[in-house]
CSV table of C-alpha atoms in Angstrom, one decimal:
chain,number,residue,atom,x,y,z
A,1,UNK,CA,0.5,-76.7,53.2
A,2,UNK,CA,-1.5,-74.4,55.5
A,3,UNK,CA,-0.9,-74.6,59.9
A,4,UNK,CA,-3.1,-73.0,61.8
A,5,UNK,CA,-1.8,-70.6,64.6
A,6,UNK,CA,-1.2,-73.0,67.6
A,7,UNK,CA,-1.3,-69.5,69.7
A,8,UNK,CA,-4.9,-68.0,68.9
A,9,UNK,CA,-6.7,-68.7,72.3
A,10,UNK,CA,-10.2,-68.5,69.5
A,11,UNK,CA,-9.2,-71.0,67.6
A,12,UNK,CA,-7.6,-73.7,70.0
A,13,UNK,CA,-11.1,-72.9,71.5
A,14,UNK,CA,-12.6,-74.2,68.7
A,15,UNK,CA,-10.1,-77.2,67.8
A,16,UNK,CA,-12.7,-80.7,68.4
A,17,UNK,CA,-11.1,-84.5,69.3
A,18,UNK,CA,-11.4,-85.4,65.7
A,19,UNK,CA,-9.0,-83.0,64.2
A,20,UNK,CA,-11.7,-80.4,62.9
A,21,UNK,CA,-12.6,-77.0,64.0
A,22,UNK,CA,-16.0,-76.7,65.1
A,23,UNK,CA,-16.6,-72.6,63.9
A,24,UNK,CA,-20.1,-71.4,64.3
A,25,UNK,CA,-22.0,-69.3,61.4
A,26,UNK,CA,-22.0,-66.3,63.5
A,27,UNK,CA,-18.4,-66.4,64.4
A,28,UNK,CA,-16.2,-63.8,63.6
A,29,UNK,CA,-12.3,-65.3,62.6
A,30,UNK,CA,-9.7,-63.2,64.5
A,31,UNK,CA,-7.5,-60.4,62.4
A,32,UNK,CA,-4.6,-63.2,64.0
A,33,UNK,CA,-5.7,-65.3,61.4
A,34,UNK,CA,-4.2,-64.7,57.8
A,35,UNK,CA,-4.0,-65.3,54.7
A,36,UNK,CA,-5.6,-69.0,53.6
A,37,UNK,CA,-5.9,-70.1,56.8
A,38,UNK,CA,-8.7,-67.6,56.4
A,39,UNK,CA,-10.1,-69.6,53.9
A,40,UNK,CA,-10.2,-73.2,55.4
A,41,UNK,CA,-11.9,-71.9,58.6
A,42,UNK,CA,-14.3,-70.5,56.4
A,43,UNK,CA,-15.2,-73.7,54.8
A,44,UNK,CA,-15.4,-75.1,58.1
A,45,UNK,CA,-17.8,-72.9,59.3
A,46,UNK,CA,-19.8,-72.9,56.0
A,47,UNK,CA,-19.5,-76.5,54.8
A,48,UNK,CA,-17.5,-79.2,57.1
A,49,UNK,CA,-18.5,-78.1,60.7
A,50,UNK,CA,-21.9,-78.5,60.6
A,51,UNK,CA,-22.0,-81.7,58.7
A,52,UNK,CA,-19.9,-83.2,61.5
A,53,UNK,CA,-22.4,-81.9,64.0
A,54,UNK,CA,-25.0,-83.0,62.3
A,55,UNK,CA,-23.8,-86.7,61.8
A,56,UNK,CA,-22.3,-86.5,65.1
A,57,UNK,CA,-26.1,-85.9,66.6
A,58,UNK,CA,-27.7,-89.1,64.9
A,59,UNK,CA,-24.9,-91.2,65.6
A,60,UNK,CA,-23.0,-91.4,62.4
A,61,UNK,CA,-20.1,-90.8,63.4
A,62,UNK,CA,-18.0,-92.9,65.9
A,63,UNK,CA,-15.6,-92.2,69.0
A,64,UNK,CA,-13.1,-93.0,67.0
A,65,UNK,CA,-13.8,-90.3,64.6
A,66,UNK,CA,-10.6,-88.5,62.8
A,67,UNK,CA,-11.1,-86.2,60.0
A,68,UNK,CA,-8.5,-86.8,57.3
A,69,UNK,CA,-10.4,-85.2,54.4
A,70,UNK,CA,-13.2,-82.8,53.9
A,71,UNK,CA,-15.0,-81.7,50.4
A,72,UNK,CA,-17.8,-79.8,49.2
A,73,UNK,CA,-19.0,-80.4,45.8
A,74,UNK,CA,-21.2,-77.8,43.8
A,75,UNK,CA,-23.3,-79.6,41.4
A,76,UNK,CA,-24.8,-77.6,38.1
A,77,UNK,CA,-28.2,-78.0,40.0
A,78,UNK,CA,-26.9,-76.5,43.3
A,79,UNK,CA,-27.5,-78.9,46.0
A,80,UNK,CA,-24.6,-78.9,47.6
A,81,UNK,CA,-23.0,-82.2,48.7
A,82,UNK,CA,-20.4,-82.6,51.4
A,83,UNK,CA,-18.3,-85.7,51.9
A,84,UNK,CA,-15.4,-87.1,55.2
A,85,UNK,CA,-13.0,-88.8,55.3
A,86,UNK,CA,-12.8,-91.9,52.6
A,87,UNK,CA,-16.0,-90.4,50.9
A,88,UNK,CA,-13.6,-88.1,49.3
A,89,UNK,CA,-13.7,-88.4,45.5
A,90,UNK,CA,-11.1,-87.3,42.9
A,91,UNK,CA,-7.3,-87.6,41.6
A,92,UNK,CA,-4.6,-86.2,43.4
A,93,UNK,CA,-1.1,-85.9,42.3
A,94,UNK,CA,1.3,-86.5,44.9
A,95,UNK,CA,5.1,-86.8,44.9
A,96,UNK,CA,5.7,-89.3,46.9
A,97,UNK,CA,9.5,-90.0,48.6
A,98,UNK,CA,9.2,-93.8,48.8
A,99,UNK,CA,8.4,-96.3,46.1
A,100,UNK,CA,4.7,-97.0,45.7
A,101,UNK,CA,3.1,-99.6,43.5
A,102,UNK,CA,-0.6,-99.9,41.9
A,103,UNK,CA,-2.9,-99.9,44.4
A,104,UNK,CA,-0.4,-99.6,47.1
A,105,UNK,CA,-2.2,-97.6,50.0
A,106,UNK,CA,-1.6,-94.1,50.7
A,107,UNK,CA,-0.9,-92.7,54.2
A,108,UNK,CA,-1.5,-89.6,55.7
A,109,UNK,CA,2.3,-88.6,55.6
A,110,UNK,CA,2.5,-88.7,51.7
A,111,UNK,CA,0.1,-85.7,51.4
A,112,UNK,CA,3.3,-83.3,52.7
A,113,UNK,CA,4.1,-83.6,49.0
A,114,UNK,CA,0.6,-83.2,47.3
A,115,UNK,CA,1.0,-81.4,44.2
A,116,UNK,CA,-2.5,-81.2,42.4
A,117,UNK,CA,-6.5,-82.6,42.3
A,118,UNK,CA,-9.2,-82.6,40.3
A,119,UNK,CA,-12.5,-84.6,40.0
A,120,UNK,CA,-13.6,-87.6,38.7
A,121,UNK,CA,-14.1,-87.2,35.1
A,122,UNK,CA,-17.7,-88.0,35.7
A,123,UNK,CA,-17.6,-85.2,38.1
A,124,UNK,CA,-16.2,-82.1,36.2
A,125,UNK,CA,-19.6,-80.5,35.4
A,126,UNK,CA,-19.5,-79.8,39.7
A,127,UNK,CA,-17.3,-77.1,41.2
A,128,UNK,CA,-15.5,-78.3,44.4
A,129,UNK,CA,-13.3,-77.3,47.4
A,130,UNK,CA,-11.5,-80.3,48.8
A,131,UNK,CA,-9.0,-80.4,52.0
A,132,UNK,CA,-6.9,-82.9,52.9
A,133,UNK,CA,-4.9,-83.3,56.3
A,134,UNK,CA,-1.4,-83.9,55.9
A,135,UNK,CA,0.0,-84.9,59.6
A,136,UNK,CA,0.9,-81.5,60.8
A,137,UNK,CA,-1.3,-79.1,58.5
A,138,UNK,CA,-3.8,-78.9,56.1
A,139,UNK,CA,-3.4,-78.9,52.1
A,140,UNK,CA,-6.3,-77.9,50.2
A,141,UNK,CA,-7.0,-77.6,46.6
A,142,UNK,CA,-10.4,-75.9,44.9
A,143,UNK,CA,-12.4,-75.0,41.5
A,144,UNK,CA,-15.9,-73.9,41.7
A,145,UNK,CA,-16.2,-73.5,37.8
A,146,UNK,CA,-19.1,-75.7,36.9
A,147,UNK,CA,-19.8,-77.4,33.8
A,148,UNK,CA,-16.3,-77.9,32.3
A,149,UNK,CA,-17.6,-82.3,31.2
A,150,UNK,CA,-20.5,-80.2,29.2
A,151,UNK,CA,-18.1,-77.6,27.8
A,152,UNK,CA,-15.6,-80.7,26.7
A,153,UNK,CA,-18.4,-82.0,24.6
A,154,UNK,CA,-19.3,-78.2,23.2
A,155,UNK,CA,-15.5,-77.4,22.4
A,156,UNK,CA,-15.3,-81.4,20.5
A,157,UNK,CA,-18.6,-79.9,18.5
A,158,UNK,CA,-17.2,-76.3,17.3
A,159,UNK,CA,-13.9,-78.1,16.5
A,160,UNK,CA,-16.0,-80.0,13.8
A,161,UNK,CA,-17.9,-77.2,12.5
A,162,UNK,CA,-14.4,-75.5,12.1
A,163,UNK,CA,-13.4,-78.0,10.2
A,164,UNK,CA,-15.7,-78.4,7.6
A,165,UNK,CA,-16.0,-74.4,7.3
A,166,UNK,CA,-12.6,-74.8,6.5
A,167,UNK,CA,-13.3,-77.6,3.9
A,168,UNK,CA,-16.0,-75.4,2.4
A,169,UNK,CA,-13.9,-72.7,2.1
A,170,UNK,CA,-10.9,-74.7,0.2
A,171,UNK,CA,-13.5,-75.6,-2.0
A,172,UNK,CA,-15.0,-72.0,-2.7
A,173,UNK,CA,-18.0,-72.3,-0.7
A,174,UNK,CA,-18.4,-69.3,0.8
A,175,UNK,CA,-22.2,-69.7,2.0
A,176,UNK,CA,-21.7,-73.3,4.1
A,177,UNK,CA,-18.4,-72.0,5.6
A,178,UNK,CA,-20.0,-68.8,6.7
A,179,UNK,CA,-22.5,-71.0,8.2
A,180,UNK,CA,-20.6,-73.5,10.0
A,181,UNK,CA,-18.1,-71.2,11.3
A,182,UNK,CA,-21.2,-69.6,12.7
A,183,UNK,CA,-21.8,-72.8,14.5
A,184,UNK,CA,-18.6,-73.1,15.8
A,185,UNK,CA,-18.4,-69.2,17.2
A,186,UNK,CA,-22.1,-70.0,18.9
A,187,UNK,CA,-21.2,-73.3,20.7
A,188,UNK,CA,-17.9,-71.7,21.8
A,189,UNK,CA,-20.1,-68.2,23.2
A,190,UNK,CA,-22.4,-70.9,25.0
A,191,UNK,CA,-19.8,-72.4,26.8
A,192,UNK,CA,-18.0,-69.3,28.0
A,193,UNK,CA,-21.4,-68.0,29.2
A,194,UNK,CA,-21.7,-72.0,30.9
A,195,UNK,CA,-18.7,-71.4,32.3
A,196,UNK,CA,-19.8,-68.1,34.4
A,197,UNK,CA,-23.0,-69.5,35.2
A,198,UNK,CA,-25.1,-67.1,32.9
A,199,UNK,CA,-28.5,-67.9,32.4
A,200,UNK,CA,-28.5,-67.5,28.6
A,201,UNK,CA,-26.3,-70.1,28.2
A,202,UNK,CA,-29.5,-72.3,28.8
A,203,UNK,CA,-31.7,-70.7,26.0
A,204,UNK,CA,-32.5,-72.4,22.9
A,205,UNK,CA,-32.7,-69.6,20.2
A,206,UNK,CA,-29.9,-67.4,18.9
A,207,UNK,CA,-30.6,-64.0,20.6
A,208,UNK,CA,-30.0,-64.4,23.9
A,209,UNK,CA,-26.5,-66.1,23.4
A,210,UNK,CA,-25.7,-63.4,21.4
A,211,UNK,CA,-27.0,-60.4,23.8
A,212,UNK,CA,-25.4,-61.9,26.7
A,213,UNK,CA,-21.6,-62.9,25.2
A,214,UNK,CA,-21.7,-59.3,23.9
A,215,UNK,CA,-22.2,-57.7,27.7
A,216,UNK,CA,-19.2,-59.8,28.8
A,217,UNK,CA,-17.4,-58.9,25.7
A,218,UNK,CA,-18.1,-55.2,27.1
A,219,UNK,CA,-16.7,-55.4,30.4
A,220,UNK,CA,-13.5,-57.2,28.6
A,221,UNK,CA,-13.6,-60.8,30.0
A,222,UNK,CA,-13.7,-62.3,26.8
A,223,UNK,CA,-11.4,-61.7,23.8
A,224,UNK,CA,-13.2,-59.0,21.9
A,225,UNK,CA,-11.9,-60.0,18.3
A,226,UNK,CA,-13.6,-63.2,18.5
A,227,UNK,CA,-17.1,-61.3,20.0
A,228,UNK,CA,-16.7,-59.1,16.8
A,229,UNK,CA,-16.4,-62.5,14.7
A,230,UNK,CA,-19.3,-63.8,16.4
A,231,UNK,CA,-21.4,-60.6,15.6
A,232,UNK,CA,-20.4,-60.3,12.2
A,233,UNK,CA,-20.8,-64.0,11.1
A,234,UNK,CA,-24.3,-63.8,13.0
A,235,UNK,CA,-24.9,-61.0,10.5
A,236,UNK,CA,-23.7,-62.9,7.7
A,237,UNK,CA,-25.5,-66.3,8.2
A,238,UNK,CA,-29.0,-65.1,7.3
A,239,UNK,CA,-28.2,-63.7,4.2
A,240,UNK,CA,-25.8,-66.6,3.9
A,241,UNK,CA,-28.8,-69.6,3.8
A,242,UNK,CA,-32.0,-67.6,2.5
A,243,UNK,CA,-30.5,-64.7,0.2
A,244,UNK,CA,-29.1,-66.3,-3.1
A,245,UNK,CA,-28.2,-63.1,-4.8
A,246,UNK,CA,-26.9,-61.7,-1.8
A,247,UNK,CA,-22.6,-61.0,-1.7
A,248,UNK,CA,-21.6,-62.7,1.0
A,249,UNK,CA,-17.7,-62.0,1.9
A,250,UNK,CA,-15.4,-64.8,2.5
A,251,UNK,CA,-14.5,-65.9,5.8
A,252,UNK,CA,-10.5,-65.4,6.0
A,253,UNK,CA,-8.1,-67.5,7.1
A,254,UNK,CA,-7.9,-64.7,10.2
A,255,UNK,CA,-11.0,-65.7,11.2
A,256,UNK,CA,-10.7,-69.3,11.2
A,257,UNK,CA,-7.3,-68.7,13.0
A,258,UNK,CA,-9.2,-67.0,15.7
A,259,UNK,CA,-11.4,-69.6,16.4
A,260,UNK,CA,-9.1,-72.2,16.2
A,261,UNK,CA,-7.0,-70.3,18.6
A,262,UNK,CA,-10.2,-69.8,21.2
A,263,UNK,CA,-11.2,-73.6,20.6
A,264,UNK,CA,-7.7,-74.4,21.9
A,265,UNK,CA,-7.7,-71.9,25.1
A,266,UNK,CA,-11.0,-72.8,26.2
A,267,UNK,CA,-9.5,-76.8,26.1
A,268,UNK,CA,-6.9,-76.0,28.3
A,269,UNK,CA,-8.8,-74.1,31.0
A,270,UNK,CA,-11.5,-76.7,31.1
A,271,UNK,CA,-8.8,-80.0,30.9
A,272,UNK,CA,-8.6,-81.8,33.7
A,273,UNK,CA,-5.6,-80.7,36.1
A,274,UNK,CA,-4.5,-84.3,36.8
A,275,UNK,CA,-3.5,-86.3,34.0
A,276,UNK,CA,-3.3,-89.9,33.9
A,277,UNK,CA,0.1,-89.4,32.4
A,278,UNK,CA,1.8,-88.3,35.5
């Protein structure tokens, strides 16, 4: 939970009836001002302020206007969205200190113990910064990755084709497993490269997914052991489908360990961070 420096002359300036900080874009925040405090006045002056001015100028917003919530969502096509107040979309996780029932409301006071957010399910292909006002500060909680809903669907796929390379391979068929387990390690490279908002990961033939997970294998932001994989199955699948007197070697039980592996760690960075179980 974040408060704001109650001293700063700029900033109490700058503090609206409403509870929000009207910053302009040219402003520059005072070295006074640390830390993530730095960050939400940023937002404020980038995101939440002028959407409040600009509601406030056609009139829709009232007198009675008090901002509890603020959030800015990223969708994959850019246009950003900004929502107040009970537009505010998502799950939060709060540990509450009194007893609270289904559908019970939720006050102001119990966001002193918020834990965690994420968005809607339906959301999770949007990146988001989302702040919440919690009586005497402000709590804020973001992820601008972008495209984790599409990368679920991806990681479901290259679990399959992992599977039945595997079954393939029990059974001695060297050629569908290398070509499967080619699948898999393309659908898993498209998704990191969805992930970091490369362009590639949009392109429909095999060269470009290929050229691009290899530069980010270079600067070491993805494990290179499976970029190698990737490369050498890539190699392999040609020869694999069209060249029946061709030796083609066996994928190893490595290899399928090392996908199996990256299937699982790209799962658990795109999850969703509030689970229903909680």
């Amino acid at each position: 939970m974040l408060q704001m420096p109650t001293s700063c002359e700029w900033l109490r300036e700058r503090q609206r009836p409403g509870n929000w900080i009207d910053v302009a874009e040219t402003d520059e925040i005072p070295s006074e001002i640390e830390g993530w405090n730095v960050t939400v006045i940023h937002m404020f002056q980038i995101a939440f302020a002028p959407e409040i001015r600009r509601r406030s100028v056609v009139g829709m917003l009232d007198d009675g206007f008090f901002l509890t919530a603020a959030q800015m969502i990223q969708p994959e096509d850019g246009t950003q969205i900004i929502r107040l107040n009970e537009e505010v979309r998502g799950t939060a996780l709060i540990r509450a200190n009194r007893t609270i029932q289904k559908e019970d409301p939720i006050f102001v006071s119990d966001m002193q113990n918020f834990v965690g957010f994420d968005l809607d399910e339906e959301e999770l292909d949007a990146g988001h910064f989302t702040l919440f006002w919690t009586g005497n500060g402000w709590a804020f909680t973001f992820d601008f990755r972008r495209g984790r809903a599409k990368v679920s669907a991806m990681l479901v796929a290259a679990k399959q084709f992992l599977e039945v390379s595997k079954l393939a391979l029990s059974h001695g068929y060297t050629r569908p497993s290398v070509d499967t387990l080619f699948s898999a390690c393309e659908l898993l490279s498209k998704a990191h490269l969805i992930l970091r908002h490369n362009s590639a990961s949009r392109a429909k033939s095999h060269g470009p997914i290929q050229s691009a997970i290899n530069a980010w294998g270079r600067l070491g932001n993805i494990n290179g052991e499976f970029v190698h994989l990737f490369n050498r199955v890539s190699n392999t699948r040609y020869p694999a489908r069209y060249e029946v007197k061709a030796e083609i070697a066996m994928p190893t039980s490595s290899d399928l360990k090392l996908v199996e592996d990256e299937i699982e760690q790209l799962t658990q960075f795109v999850t969703h961070r509030v689970g229903t179980d909680h």
